[in-house]
mmCIF file of C-alpha atoms in Angstrom:
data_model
loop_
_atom_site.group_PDB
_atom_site.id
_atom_site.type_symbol
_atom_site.label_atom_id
_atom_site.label_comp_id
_atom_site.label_asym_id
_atom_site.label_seq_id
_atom_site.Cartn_x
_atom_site.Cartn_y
_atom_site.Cartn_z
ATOM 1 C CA UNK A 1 115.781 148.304 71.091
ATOM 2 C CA UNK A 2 114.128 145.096 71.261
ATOM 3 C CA UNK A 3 115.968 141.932 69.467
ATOM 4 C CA UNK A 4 115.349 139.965 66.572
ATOM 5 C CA UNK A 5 112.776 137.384 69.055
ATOM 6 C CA UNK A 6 110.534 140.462 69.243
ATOM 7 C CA UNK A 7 110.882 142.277 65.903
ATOM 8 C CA UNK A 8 110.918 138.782 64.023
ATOM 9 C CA UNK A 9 107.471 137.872 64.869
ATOM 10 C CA UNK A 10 106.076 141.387 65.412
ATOM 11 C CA UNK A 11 106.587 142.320 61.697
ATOM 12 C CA UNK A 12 105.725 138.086 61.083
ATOM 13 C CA UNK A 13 102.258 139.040 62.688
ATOM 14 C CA UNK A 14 102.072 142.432 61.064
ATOM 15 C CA UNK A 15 103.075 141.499 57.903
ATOM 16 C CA UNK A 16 100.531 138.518 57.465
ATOM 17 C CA UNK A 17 97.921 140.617 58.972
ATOM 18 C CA UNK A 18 98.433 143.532 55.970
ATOM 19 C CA UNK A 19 98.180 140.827 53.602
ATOM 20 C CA UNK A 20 94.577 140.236 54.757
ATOM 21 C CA UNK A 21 93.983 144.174 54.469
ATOM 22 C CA UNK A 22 94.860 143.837 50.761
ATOM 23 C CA UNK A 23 92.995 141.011 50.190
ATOM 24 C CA UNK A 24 89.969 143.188 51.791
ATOM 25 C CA UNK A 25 91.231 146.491 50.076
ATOM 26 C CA UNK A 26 91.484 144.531 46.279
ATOM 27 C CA UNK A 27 87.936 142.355 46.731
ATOM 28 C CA UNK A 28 86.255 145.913 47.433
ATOM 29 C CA UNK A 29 88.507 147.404 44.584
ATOM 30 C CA UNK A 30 89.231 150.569 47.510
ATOM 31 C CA UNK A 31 92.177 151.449 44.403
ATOM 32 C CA UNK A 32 94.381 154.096 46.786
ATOM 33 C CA UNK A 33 93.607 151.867 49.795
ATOM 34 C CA UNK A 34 95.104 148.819 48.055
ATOM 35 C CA UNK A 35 97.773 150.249 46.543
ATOM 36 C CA UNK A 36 98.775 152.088 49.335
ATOM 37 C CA UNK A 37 98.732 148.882 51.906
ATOM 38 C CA UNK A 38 100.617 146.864 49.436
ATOM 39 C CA UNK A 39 103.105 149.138 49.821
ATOM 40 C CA UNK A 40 103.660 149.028 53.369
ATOM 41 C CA UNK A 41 102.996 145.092 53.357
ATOM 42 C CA UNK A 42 106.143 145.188 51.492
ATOM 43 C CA UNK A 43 107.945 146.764 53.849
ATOM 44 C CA UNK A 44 106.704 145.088 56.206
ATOM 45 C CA UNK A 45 108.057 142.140 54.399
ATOM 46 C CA UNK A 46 111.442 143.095 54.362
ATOM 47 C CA UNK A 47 111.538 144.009 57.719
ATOM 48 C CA UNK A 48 110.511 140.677 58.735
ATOM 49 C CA UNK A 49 112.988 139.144 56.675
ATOM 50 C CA UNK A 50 115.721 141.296 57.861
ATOM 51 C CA UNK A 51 114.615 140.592 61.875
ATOM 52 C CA UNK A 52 114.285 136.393 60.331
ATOM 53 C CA UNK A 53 118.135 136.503 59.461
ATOM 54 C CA UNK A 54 119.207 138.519 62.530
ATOM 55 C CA UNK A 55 117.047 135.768 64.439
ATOM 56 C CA UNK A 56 118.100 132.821 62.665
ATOM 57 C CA UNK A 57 122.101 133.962 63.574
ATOM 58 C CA UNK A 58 120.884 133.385 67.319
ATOM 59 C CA UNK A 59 120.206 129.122 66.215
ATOM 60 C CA UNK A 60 121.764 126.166 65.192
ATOM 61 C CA UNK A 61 119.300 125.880 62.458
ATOM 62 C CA UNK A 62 121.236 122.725 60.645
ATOM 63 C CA UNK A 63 119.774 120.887 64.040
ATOM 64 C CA UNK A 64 116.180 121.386 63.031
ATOM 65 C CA UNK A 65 117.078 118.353 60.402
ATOM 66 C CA UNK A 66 115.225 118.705 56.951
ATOM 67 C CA UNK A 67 112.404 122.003 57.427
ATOM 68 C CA UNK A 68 115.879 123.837 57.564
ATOM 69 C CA UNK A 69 116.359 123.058 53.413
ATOM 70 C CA UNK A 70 112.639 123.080 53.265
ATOM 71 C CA UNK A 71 111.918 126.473 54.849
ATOM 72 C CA UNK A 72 114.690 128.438 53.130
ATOM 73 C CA UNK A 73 113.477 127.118 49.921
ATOM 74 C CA UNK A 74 110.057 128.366 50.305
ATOM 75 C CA UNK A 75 110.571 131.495 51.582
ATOM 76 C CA UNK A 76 113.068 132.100 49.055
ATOM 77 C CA UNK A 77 110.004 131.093 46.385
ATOM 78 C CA UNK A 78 107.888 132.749 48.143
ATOM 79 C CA UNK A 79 109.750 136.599 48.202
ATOM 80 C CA UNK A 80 110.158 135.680 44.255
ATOM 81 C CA UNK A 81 106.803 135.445 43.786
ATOM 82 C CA UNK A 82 106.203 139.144 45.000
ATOM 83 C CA UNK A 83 106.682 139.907 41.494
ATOM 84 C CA UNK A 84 103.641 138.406 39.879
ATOM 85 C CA UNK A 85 100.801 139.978 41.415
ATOM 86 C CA UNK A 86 103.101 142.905 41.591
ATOM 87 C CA UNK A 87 103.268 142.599 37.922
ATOM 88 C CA UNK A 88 99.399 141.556 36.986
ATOM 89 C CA UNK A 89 98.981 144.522 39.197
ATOM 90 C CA UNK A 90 100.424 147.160 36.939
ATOM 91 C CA UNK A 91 98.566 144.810 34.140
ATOM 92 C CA UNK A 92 95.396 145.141 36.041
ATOM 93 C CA UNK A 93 95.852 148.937 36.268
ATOM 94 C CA UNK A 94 95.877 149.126 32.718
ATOM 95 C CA UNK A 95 93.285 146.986 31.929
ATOM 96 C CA UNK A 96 90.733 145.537 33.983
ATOM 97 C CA UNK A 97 90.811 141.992 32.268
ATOM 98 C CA UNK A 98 93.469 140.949 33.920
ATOM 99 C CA UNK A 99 91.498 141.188 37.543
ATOM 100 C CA UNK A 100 91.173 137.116 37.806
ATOM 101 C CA UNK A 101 94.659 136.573 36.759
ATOM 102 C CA UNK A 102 95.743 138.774 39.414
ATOM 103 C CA UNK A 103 93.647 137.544 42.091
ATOM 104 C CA UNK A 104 94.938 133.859 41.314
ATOM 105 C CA UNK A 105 98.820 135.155 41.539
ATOM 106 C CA UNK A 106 97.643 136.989 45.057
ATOM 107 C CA UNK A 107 96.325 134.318 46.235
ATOM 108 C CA UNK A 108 99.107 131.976 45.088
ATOM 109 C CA UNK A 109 101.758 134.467 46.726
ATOM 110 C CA UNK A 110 100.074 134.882 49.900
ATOM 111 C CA UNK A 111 99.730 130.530 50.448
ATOM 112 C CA UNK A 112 103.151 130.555 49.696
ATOM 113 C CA UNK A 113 104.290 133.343 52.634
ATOM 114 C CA UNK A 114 101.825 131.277 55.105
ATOM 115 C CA UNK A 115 103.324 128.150 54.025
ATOM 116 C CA UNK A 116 107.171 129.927 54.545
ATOM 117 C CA UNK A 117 105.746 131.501 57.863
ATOM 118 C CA UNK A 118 104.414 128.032 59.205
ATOM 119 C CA UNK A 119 107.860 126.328 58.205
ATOM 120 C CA UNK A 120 109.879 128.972 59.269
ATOM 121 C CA UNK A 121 108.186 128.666 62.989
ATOM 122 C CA UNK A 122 108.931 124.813 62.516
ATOM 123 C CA UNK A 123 112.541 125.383 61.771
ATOM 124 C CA UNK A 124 112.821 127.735 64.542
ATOM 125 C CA UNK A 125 110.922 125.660 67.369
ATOM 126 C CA UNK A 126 113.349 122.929 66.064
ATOM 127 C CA UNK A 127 116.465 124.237 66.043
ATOM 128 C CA UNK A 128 118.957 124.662 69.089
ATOM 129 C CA UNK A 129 120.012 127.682 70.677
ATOM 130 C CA UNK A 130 123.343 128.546 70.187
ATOM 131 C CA UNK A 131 125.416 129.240 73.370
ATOM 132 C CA UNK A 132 125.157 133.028 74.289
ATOM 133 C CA UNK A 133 128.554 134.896 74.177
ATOM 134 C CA UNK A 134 129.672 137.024 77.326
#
C-alpha cells in the first residue's frame, strides 16, 4: 500500500475536487446528487486528515517556524466548520429560506479548507525530514 506522501495528497486533490462537485450539485439544486457527494466529500475528508497525521509523523514540523501554529489552527477551524452548512443543510431541507444562509456557510467552509490546504502544503514544504529508521 502506498504511504501517507501518496494517500495525503491523493485524497488532498480528491477531496477539494468533490467540494467543487457540490458546489455544482447545490447551484443546480441536483437534491440526491448533492446530498449524496457531500457525503463522500466527507469521507474523503477524513481520509485526508487521517493520511495528513500519518504524513506529518514522517517531519519535523516545529522546523517549518510559525505556519506550523498557523496551519493546525486552521485546519482545526476549518473541520469545525463542517457543521454549519451541514446544519443550514438539514435547515435548508426543511425550508427553502434558508438557501442563502447556507450557501454563505458553504462557501465560508470551503475558503477555510483551501486556506488549511494551502498552509498545510507550506508547513510541509517547510518542515525537515526526519531521519528514516532502519
Amino acid at each position: 500500500m502506498p504511504g501517507p506522501q501518496v494517500l495525503f495528497p491523493t485524497f488532498l486533490i480528491l477531496t477539494v475536487a468533490l467540494l467543487g462537485v457540490d458546489v455544482y450539485t447545490g447551484l443546480k439544486a441536483k437534491l440526491a446528487a448533492h446530498l449524496t457527494f457531500v457525503v463522500i466529500t466527507v469521507a474523503s475528508l477524513v481520509a485526508a486528515i487521517w493520511f495528513a497525521l500519518e504524513l506529518g509523523e514522517l517531519y519535523d514540523l516545529e522546523s517549518a517556524g510559525w505556519i506550523t501554529p498557523v496551519h493546525l489552527k486552521l485546519a482545526r477551524i476549518a473541520t469545525y466548520a463542517y457543521v454549519l452548512p451541514t446544519v443550514s443543510g438539514i435547515m435548508t431541507l426543511r425550508d427553502r429560506k434558508h438557501r442563502k444562509l447556507h450557501f454563505r456557510l458553504a462557501m465560508l467552509t470551503l475558503s477555510l479548507t483551501v486556506l488549511a490546504a494551502v498552509t498545510g502544503a507550506w508547513m510541509i514544504l517547510a518542515a525537515q525530514p526526519l531521519p528514516t529508521q532502519p
